[in-house]
GROMACS .gro file of C-alpha atoms in nm:
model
  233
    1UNK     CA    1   7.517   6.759  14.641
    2UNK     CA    2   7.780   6.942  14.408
    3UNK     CA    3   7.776   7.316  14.394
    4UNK     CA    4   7.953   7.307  14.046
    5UNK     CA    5   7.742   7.460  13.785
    6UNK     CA    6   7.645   7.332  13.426
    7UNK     CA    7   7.864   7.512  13.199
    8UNK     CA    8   7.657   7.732  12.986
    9UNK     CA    9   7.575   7.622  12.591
   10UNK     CA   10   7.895   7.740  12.408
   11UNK     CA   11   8.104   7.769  12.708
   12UNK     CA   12   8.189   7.369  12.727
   13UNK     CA   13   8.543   7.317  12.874
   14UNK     CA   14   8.777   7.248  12.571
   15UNK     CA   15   8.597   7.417  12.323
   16UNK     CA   16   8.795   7.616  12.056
   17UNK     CA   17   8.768   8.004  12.132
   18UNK     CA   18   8.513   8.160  11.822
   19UNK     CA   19   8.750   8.291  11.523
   20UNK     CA   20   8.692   8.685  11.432
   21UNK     CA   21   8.471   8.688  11.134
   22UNK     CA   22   8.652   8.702  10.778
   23UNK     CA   23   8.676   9.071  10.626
   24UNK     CA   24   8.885   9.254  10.385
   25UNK     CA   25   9.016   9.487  10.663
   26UNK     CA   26   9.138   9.115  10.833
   27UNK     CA   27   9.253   8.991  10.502
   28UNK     CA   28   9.430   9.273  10.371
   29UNK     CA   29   9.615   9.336  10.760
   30UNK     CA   30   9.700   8.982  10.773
   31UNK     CA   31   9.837   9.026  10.429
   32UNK     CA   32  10.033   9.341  10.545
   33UNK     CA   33  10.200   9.133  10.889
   34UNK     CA   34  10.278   8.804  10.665
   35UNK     CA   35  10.483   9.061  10.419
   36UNK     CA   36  10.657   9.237  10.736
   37UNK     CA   37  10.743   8.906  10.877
   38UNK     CA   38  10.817   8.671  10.566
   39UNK     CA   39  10.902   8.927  10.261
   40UNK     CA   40  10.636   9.034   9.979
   41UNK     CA   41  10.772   8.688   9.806
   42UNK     CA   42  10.604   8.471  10.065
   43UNK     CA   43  10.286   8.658   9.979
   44UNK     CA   44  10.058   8.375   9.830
   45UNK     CA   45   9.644   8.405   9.850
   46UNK     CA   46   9.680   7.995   9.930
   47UNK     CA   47   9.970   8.128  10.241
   48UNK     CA   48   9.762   8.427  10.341
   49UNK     CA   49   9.474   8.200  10.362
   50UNK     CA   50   9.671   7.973  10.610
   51UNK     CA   51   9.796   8.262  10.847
   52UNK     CA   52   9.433   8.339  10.847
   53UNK     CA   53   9.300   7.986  10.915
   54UNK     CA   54   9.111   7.969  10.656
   55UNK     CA   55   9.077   7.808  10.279
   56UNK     CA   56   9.159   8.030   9.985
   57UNK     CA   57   8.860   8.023   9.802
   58UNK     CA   58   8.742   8.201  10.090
   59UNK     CA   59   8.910   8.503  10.027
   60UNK     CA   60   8.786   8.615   9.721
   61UNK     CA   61   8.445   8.649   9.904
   62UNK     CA   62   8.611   8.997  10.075
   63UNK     CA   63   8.941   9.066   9.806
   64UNK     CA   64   8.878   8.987   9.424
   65UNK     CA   65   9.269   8.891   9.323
   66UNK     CA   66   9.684   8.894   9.478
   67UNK     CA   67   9.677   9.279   9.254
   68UNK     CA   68   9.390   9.358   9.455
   69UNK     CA   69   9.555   9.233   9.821
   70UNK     CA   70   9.892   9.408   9.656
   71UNK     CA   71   9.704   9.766   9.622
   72UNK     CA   72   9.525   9.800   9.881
   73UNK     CA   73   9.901   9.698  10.123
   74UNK     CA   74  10.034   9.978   9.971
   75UNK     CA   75   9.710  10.191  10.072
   76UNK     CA   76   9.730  10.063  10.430
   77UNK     CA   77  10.093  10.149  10.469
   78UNK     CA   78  10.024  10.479  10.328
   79UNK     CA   79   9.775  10.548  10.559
   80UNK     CA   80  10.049  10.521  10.842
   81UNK     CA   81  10.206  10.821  10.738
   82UNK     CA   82  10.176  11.209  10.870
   83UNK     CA   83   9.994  11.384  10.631
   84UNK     CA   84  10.085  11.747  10.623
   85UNK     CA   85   9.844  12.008  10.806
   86UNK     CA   86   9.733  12.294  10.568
   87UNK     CA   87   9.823  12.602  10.700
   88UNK     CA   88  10.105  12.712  10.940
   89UNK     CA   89  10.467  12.659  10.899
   90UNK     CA   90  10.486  12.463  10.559
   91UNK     CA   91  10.847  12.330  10.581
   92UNK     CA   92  10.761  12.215  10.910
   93UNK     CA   93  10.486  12.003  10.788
   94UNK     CA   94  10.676  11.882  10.492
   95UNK     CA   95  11.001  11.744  10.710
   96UNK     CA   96  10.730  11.575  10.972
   97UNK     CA   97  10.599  11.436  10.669
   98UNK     CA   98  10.908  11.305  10.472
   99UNK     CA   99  11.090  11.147  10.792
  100UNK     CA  100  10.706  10.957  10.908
  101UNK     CA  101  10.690  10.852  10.575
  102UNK     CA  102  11.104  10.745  10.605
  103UNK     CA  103  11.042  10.599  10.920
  104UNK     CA  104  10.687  10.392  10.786
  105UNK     CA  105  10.906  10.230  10.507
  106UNK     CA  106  11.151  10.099  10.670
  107UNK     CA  107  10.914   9.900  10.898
  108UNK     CA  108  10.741   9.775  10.612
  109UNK     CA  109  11.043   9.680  10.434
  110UNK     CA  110  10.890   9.512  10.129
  111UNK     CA  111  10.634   9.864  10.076
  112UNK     CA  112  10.907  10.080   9.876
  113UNK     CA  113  10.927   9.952   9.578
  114UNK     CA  114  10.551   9.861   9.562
  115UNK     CA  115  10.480  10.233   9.613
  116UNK     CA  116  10.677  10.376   9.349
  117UNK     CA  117  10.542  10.055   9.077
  118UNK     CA  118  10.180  10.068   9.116
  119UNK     CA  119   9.934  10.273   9.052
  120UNK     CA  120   9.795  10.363   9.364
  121UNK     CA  121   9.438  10.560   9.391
  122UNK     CA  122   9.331  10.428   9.729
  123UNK     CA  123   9.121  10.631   9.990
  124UNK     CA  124   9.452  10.671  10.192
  125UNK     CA  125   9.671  10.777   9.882
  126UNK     CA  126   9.418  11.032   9.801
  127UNK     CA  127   9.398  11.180  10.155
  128UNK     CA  128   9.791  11.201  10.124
  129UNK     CA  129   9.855  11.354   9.834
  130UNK     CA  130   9.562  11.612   9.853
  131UNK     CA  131   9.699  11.679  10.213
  132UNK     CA  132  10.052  11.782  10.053
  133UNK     CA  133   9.912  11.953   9.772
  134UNK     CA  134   9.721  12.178  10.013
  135UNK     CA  135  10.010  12.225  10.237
  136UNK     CA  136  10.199  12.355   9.974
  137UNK     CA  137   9.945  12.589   9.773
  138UNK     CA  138   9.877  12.746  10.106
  139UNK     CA  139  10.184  12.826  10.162
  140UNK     CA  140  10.198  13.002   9.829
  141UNK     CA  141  10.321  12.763   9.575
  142UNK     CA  142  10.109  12.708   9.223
  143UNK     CA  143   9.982  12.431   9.126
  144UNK     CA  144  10.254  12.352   8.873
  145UNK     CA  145  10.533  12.431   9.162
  146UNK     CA  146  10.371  12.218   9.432
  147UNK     CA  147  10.361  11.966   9.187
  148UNK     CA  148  10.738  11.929   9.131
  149UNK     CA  149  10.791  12.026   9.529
  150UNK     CA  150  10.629  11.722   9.652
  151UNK     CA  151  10.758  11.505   9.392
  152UNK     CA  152  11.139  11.622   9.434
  153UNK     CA  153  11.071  11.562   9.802
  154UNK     CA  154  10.914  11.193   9.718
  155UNK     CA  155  11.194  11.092   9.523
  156UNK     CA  156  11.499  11.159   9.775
  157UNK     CA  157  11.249  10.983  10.014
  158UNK     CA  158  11.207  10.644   9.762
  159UNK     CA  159  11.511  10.661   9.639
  160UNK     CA  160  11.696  10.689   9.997
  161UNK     CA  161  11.484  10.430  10.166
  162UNK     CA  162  11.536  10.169   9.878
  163UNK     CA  163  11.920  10.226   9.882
  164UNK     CA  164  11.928  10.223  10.278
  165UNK     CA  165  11.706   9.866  10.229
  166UNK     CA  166  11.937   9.719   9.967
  167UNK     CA  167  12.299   9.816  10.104
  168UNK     CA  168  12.534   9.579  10.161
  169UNK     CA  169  12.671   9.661  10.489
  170UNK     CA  170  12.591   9.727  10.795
  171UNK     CA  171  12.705  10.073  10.974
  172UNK     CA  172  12.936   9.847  11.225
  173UNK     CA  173  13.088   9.728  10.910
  174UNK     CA  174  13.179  10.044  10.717
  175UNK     CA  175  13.531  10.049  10.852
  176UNK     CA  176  13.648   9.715  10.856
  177UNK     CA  177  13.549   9.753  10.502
  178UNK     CA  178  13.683  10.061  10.437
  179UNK     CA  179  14.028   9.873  10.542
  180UNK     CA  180  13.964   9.565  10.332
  181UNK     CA  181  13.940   9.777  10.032
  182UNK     CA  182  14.180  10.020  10.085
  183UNK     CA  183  14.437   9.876   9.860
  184UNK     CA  184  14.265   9.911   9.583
  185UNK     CA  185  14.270  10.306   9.565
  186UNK     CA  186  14.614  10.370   9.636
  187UNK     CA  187  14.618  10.726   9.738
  188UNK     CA  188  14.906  10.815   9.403
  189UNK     CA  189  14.572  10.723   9.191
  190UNK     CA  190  14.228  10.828   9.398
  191UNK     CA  191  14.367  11.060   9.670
  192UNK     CA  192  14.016  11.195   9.763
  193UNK     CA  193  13.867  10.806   9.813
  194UNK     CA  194  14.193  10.728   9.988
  195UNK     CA  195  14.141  10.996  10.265
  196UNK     CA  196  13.810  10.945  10.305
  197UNK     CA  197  13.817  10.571  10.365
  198UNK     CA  198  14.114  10.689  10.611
  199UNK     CA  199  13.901  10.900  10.829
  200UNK     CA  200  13.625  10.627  10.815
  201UNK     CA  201  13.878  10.374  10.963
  202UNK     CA  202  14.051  10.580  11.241
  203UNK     CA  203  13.691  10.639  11.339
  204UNK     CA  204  13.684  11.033  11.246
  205UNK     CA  205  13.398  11.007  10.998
  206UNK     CA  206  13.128  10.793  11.074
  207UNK     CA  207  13.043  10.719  10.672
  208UNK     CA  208  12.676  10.712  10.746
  209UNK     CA  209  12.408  10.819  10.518
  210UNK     CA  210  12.186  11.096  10.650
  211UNK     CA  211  11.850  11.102  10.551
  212UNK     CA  212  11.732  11.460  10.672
  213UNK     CA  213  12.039  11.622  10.529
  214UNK     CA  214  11.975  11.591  10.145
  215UNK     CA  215  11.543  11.640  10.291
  216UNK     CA  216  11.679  11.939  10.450
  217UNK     CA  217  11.869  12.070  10.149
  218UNK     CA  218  11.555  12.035   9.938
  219UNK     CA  219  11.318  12.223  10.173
  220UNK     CA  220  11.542  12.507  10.157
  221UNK     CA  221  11.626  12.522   9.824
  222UNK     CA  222  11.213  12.526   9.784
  223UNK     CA  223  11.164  12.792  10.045
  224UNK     CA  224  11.385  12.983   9.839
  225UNK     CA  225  11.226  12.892   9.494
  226UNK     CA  226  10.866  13.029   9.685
  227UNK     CA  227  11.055  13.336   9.786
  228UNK     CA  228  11.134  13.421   9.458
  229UNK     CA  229  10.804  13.345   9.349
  230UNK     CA  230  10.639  13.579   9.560
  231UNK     CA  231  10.905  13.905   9.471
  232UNK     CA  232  10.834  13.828   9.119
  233UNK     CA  233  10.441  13.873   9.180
   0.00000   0.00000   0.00000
């Protein structure tokens, strides 16, 4: 007599492994890893449907449009970010804050420009933004001067992430570039371009763009904005 068991109901050899249940927390993730992988262009609600296994009709049961799968993305990769603690050393915060935020960009490559186009209220945004704003007023800025803080800080954080996205070359490429082009600035007409593209090519200045430098000029230029602020009290 064979001692091989029965295989239980649902456990027959062959059969297909059960598929997660459909949600908007699986539809809008999905959404976020088809974007990292493919670009925000491959985003369709008939090709998020098929990294999901599923039809498309389907997915307006848990998301009700692509603006509402668009939103909510942005939300999600917001949510990645270090909110700043309240209380403490403010500038501290703020820098953690700026280069997670840097950092969370860059891996979502497509996020960037979404951010600063939509309208975003999501539970994530809010969290975020009231984080900073408290952050800031703790440390003794109004209102009105946290306001413009975090939105100076927001803009060299956009604006270098989307030009570090979009560049043209690659930092191995800076100086063979730099000698390709060197012709065209003779030094009699742009001596200052001229020596810098020199010291790029004989490997004495790297050309790099640095990301905590101009963050770094900003937080003290604030921290002396709030120190004047607080003599003139």
């Amino acid at each position: 007599m064979s001692s091989k068991k029965s295989p239980k109901r649902g456990e027959r050899r062959g059969k297909p492994a059960r598929r997660a249940p459909l949600s908007r927390e699986r539809v809008l993730q999905a959404a976020v890893r088809l974007a990292d992988e493919e670009g925000l262009a491959a985003l369709s609600m008939r090709r998020l449907a098929q990294a999901l296994g599923v039809e498309a009709m389907s997915l307006y049961n848990h998301v009700t449009s692509k603006e509402d799968v668009l939103d909510n993305m942005v939300d999600l990769v917001i949510g990645e970010i270090e909110a700043p603690t309240v209380g403490g050393d403010w500038k501290a915060a703020m820098r953690r804050r700026a280069v997670s935020a840097h950092e969370v960009l860059l891996r979502h490559r497509w996020a960037p420009q979404l951010v600063v186009a939509t309208l975003n209220i999501g539970p994530a945004m809010r969290r975020y933004v009231d984080a900073t704003i408290g952050c800031l007023t703790a440390a003794g800025f109004s209102y009105p001067l946290a306001d413009r803080a975090w939105n100076a800080i927001d803009s060299h954080i956009y604006g270098f992430t989307l030009q570090q996205l979009n560049f043209p070359l690659e930092p191995e490429q800076y100086a063979g570039a730099a000698q390709q082009f060197l012709h065209l600035i003779p030094p009699e007409q742009y001596p200052h371009m001229h020596a810098m593209s020199r010291l790029v090519i004989e490997g004495k200045h790297d050309g790099l763009q640095d990301f905590t430098f101009g963050l770094d000029l900003l937080l003290d230029g604030l921290e002396r904005l709030l120190d004047r602020a607080k003599t003139a009290v």
